[in-house]
């Protein structure tokens, strides 16, 4: 049941983009078309889960073991950048078609602070490895939901007659703010589920 709570909370209640404001660059930059949003979601999900597993193991078996916790951020950044490069090289060799589909999104993931944020959050929340994987996958899905919904809204905005003063980035930011407010409606859902199932 705790895994379900983590899953629902990460997607809706504590959405990485709309509630915690991590990963704003790809949220604003790669959300013009639904197709590109879905491609970015797939790439982020893969890298986020892989990075969370590796950084969790490094934290437990290297940083904590040798009292090097102060190196956490720099170590995690290096691991994520290395993983993205490794995934890019492997995809290029093994599946050129998938590499072509995700190729433009993979370099963007290196600078996506949502990936680093999740890697640090699972350590701060004191999750187990399985809980960390569930949290990373749920967060990636939450990122994808926010990105895809926002991309759909932006596609619709292209078809509407927006006032001249609101054209461009202004209407995009207003729309992002309204979407964030809509997701705030889910706050308290995880608390209600805990009460319902008697989880502390």
CSV table of C-alpha atoms in Angstrom, one decimal:
chain,number,residue,atom,x,y,z
A,1,UNK,CA,0.0,0.0,0.0
A,2,UNK,CA,2.9,2.4,0.7
A,3,UNK,CA,4.1,1.9,-2.9
A,4,UNK,CA,0.6,3.0,-4.1
A,5,UNK,CA,0.8,6.1,-1.8
A,6,UNK,CA,4.3,6.9,-3.2
A,7,UNK,CA,3.0,6.5,-6.7
A,8,UNK,CA,-0.1,8.7,-6.4
A,9,UNK,CA,1.8,11.3,-4.3
A,10,UNK,CA,4.6,11.6,-6.8
A,11,UNK,CA,2.3,11.9,-9.8
A,12,UNK,CA,-0.4,14.2,-8.6
A,13,UNK,CA,0.2,15.7,-5.1
A,14,UNK,CA,3.9,16.5,-5.2
A,15,UNK,CA,4.4,16.7,-9.0
A,16,UNK,CA,8.1,17.3,-9.6
A,17,UNK,CA,7.4,20.2,-12.1
A,18,UNK,CA,4.1,21.8,-10.9
A,19,UNK,CA,4.6,21.5,-7.1
A,20,UNK,CA,8.4,21.3,-6.6
A,21,UNK,CA,9.4,23.4,-9.6
A,22,UNK,CA,12.2,21.1,-10.8
A,23,UNK,CA,12.7,20.4,-14.5
A,24,UNK,CA,11.2,23.8,-15.6
A,25,UNK,CA,13.7,24.1,-18.6
A,26,UNK,CA,12.4,21.1,-20.5
A,27,UNK,CA,8.9,21.8,-19.3
A,28,UNK,CA,8.9,25.2,-21.0
A,29,UNK,CA,11.3,24.3,-23.8
A,30,UNK,CA,10.1,20.9,-25.1
A,31,UNK,CA,6.4,21.4,-24.6
A,32,UNK,CA,5.4,22.9,-28.0
A,33,UNK,CA,4.2,19.6,-29.5
A,34,UNK,CA,2.7,16.5,-27.8
A,35,UNK,CA,5.0,14.1,-29.8
A,36,UNK,CA,8.2,15.7,-28.5
A,37,UNK,CA,6.7,15.8,-25.0
A,38,UNK,CA,6.1,12.1,-25.1
A,39,UNK,CA,9.6,11.5,-26.5
A,40,UNK,CA,11.1,13.5,-23.7
A,41,UNK,CA,9.0,11.7,-21.1
A,42,UNK,CA,10.3,8.3,-22.3
A,43,UNK,CA,13.9,9.5,-22.2
A,44,UNK,CA,13.5,11.1,-18.8
A,45,UNK,CA,11.8,8.0,-17.3
A,46,UNK,CA,14.5,5.7,-18.4
A,47,UNK,CA,17.4,7.9,-17.2
A,48,UNK,CA,15.6,8.9,-14.0
A,49,UNK,CA,15.1,5.3,-12.9
A,50,UNK,CA,18.6,4.2,-13.9
A,51,UNK,CA,20.2,7.3,-12.3
A,52,UNK,CA,18.2,6.8,-9.1
A,53,UNK,CA,19.4,3.1,-8.8
A,54,UNK,CA,23.0,4.0,-9.4
A,55,UNK,CA,23.1,7.1,-7.2
A,56,UNK,CA,21.3,5.2,-4.4
A,57,UNK,CA,23.9,2.4,-4.4
A,58,UNK,CA,26.8,4.9,-4.6
A,59,UNK,CA,25.3,6.8,-1.6
A,60,UNK,CA,24.9,3.7,0.5
A,61,UNK,CA,28.0,1.8,-0.4
A,62,UNK,CA,30.5,4.5,-1.1
A,63,UNK,CA,29.6,7.9,0.3
A,64,UNK,CA,28.0,6.7,3.6
A,65,UNK,CA,30.6,4.0,4.1
A,66,UNK,CA,33.6,6.3,3.8
A,67,UNK,CA,31.9,9.4,5.4
A,68,UNK,CA,31.9,11.4,2.1
A,69,UNK,CA,28.3,12.7,2.2
A,70,UNK,CA,29.5,16.2,1.5
A,71,UNK,CA,30.4,15.0,-2.0
A,72,UNK,CA,26.8,13.9,-2.7
A,73,UNK,CA,25.8,16.6,-5.2
A,74,UNK,CA,29.0,16.6,-7.3
A,75,UNK,CA,29.1,12.8,-7.3
A,76,UNK,CA,25.4,12.6,-8.4
A,77,UNK,CA,25.9,15.2,-11.2
A,78,UNK,CA,28.9,13.3,-12.5
A,79,UNK,CA,27.0,10.0,-12.4
A,80,UNK,CA,24.0,11.4,-14.2
A,81,UNK,CA,26.1,13.0,-16.9
A,82,UNK,CA,28.0,9.8,-17.3
A,83,UNK,CA,24.9,7.7,-17.5
A,84,UNK,CA,23.3,9.9,-20.1
A,85,UNK,CA,26.5,9.6,-22.2
A,86,UNK,CA,26.6,5.9,-21.8
A,87,UNK,CA,23.0,5.4,-22.7
A,88,UNK,CA,23.5,7.6,-25.8
A,89,UNK,CA,26.5,5.5,-26.9
A,90,UNK,CA,24.7,2.1,-26.2
A,91,UNK,CA,21.5,3.3,-28.0
A,92,UNK,CA,23.5,4.4,-31.0
A,93,UNK,CA,25.1,0.9,-31.4
A,94,UNK,CA,22.2,-1.3,-30.3
A,95,UNK,CA,19.1,0.5,-31.6
A,96,UNK,CA,19.7,3.3,-34.1
A,97,UNK,CA,16.0,3.8,-34.6
A,98,UNK,CA,15.4,4.4,-30.9
A,99,UNK,CA,18.5,6.6,-30.8
A,100,UNK,CA,17.1,8.7,-33.6
A,101,UNK,CA,13.8,9.0,-31.7
A,102,UNK,CA,15.4,10.0,-28.4
A,103,UNK,CA,18.6,11.4,-29.7
A,104,UNK,CA,17.7,15.1,-29.4
A,105,UNK,CA,16.3,14.6,-25.9
A,106,UNK,CA,19.2,12.7,-24.3
A,107,UNK,CA,21.6,15.6,-24.1
A,108,UNK,CA,18.8,17.8,-22.6
A,109,UNK,CA,18.4,15.2,-19.7
A,110,UNK,CA,21.9,16.0,-18.5
A,111,UNK,CA,20.8,19.5,-17.6
A,112,UNK,CA,17.4,18.4,-16.3
A,113,UNK,CA,17.5,19.2,-12.5
A,114,UNK,CA,14.5,16.9,-11.9
A,115,UNK,CA,16.8,13.9,-12.4
A,116,UNK,CA,19.2,15.2,-9.8
A,117,UNK,CA,16.4,16.3,-7.6
A,118,UNK,CA,14.9,12.8,-7.5
A,119,UNK,CA,18.3,11.2,-6.8
A,120,UNK,CA,18.7,13.5,-3.8
A,121,UNK,CA,15.1,13.3,-2.6
A,122,UNK,CA,15.2,9.5,-2.2
A,123,UNK,CA,18.2,9.8,0.1
A,124,UNK,CA,16.6,12.6,2.1
A,125,UNK,CA,13.3,10.7,2.4
A,126,UNK,CA,15.3,7.6,3.6
A,127,UNK,CA,13.6,5.3,1.0
A,128,UNK,CA,14.7,1.7,0.5
A,129,UNK,CA,15.9,0.7,-3.0
A,130,UNK,CA,12.5,-0.6,-4.1
A,131,UNK,CA,10.8,2.6,-2.8
A,132,UNK,CA,13.4,4.7,-4.6
A,133,UNK,CA,12.7,2.9,-7.9
A,134,UNK,CA,8.9,3.3,-7.4
A,135,UNK,CA,9.4,7.0,-6.5
A,136,UNK,CA,11.7,7.6,-9.5
A,137,UNK,CA,9.3,5.9,-12.0
A,138,UNK,CA,6.2,7.7,-10.5
A,139,UNK,CA,8.0,11.0,-10.6
A,140,UNK,CA,8.9,10.4,-14.3
A,141,UNK,CA,5.3,9.6,-15.0
A,142,UNK,CA,4.2,12.8,-13.1
A,143,UNK,CA,6.7,14.8,-15.2
A,144,UNK,CA,5.3,13.2,-18.3
A,145,UNK,CA,1.7,13.9,-17.4
A,146,UNK,CA,2.5,17.6,-16.7
A,147,UNK,CA,4.6,17.9,-19.9
A,148,UNK,CA,2.1,16.2,-22.1
A,149,UNK,CA,-1.0,18.1,-20.7
A,150,UNK,CA,1.0,21.4,-21.0
A,151,UNK,CA,2.0,20.5,-24.6
A,152,UNK,CA,-1.6,19.8,-25.5
A,153,UNK,CA,-2.6,23.2,-24.0
A,154,UNK,CA,0.1,25.0,-26.0
A,155,UNK,CA,-1.0,23.3,-29.2
A,156,UNK,CA,-4.6,24.6,-28.5
A,157,UNK,CA,-3.2,28.1,-27.8
A,158,UNK,CA,-1.7,28.2,-31.3
A,159,UNK,CA,-5.3,27.9,-32.6
A,160,UNK,CA,-6.8,30.7,-30.4
A,161,UNK,CA,-6.7,34.4,-30.8
A,162,UNK,CA,-4.5,35.5,-28.0
A,163,UNK,CA,-4.4,39.3,-27.2
A,164,UNK,CA,-1.3,41.0,-28.6
A,165,UNK,CA,0.2,41.8,-25.3
A,166,UNK,CA,0.0,38.2,-24.1
A,167,UNK,CA,1.6,36.6,-27.2
A,168,UNK,CA,4.7,34.4,-26.8
A,169,UNK,CA,6.2,33.5,-23.4
A,170,UNK,CA,3.7,35.6,-21.5
A,171,UNK,CA,0.7,33.3,-22.3
A,172,UNK,CA,2.9,30.2,-21.8
A,173,UNK,CA,3.8,31.3,-18.2
A,174,UNK,CA,0.2,32.2,-17.4
A,175,UNK,CA,-0.9,28.8,-18.7
A,176,UNK,CA,1.8,27.0,-16.7
A,177,UNK,CA,0.6,28.9,-13.6
A,178,UNK,CA,-3.0,27.9,-14.1
A,179,UNK,CA,-2.0,24.2,-14.7
A,180,UNK,CA,0.0,24.4,-11.4
A,181,UNK,CA,-3.1,25.7,-9.6
A,182,UNK,CA,-5.1,22.9,-11.1
A,183,UNK,CA,-2.7,20.3,-9.7
A,184,UNK,CA,-2.9,22.0,-6.2
A,185,UNK,CA,-6.4,20.6,-6.1
A,186,UNK,CA,-4.8,17.2,-5.5
A,187,UNK,CA,-3.2,18.3,-2.2
A,188,UNK,CA,-4.4,16.3,0.7
A,189,UNK,CA,-5.2,13.2,-1.4
A,190,UNK,CA,-2.2,11.3,0.0
A,191,UNK,CA,-3.3,12.3,3.6
A,192,UNK,CA,-6.8,11.0,2.9
A,193,UNK,CA,-5.5,7.7,1.5
A,194,UNK,CA,-3.3,7.3,4.6
A,195,UNK,CA,-6.3,7.8,6.8
A,196,UNK,CA,-8.4,5.4,4.7
A,197,UNK,CA,-5.9,2.6,4.9
A,198,UNK,CA,-4.6,3.3,8.4
A,199,UNK,CA,-1.0,4.1,7.4
A,200,UNK,CA,1.0,6.4,9.6
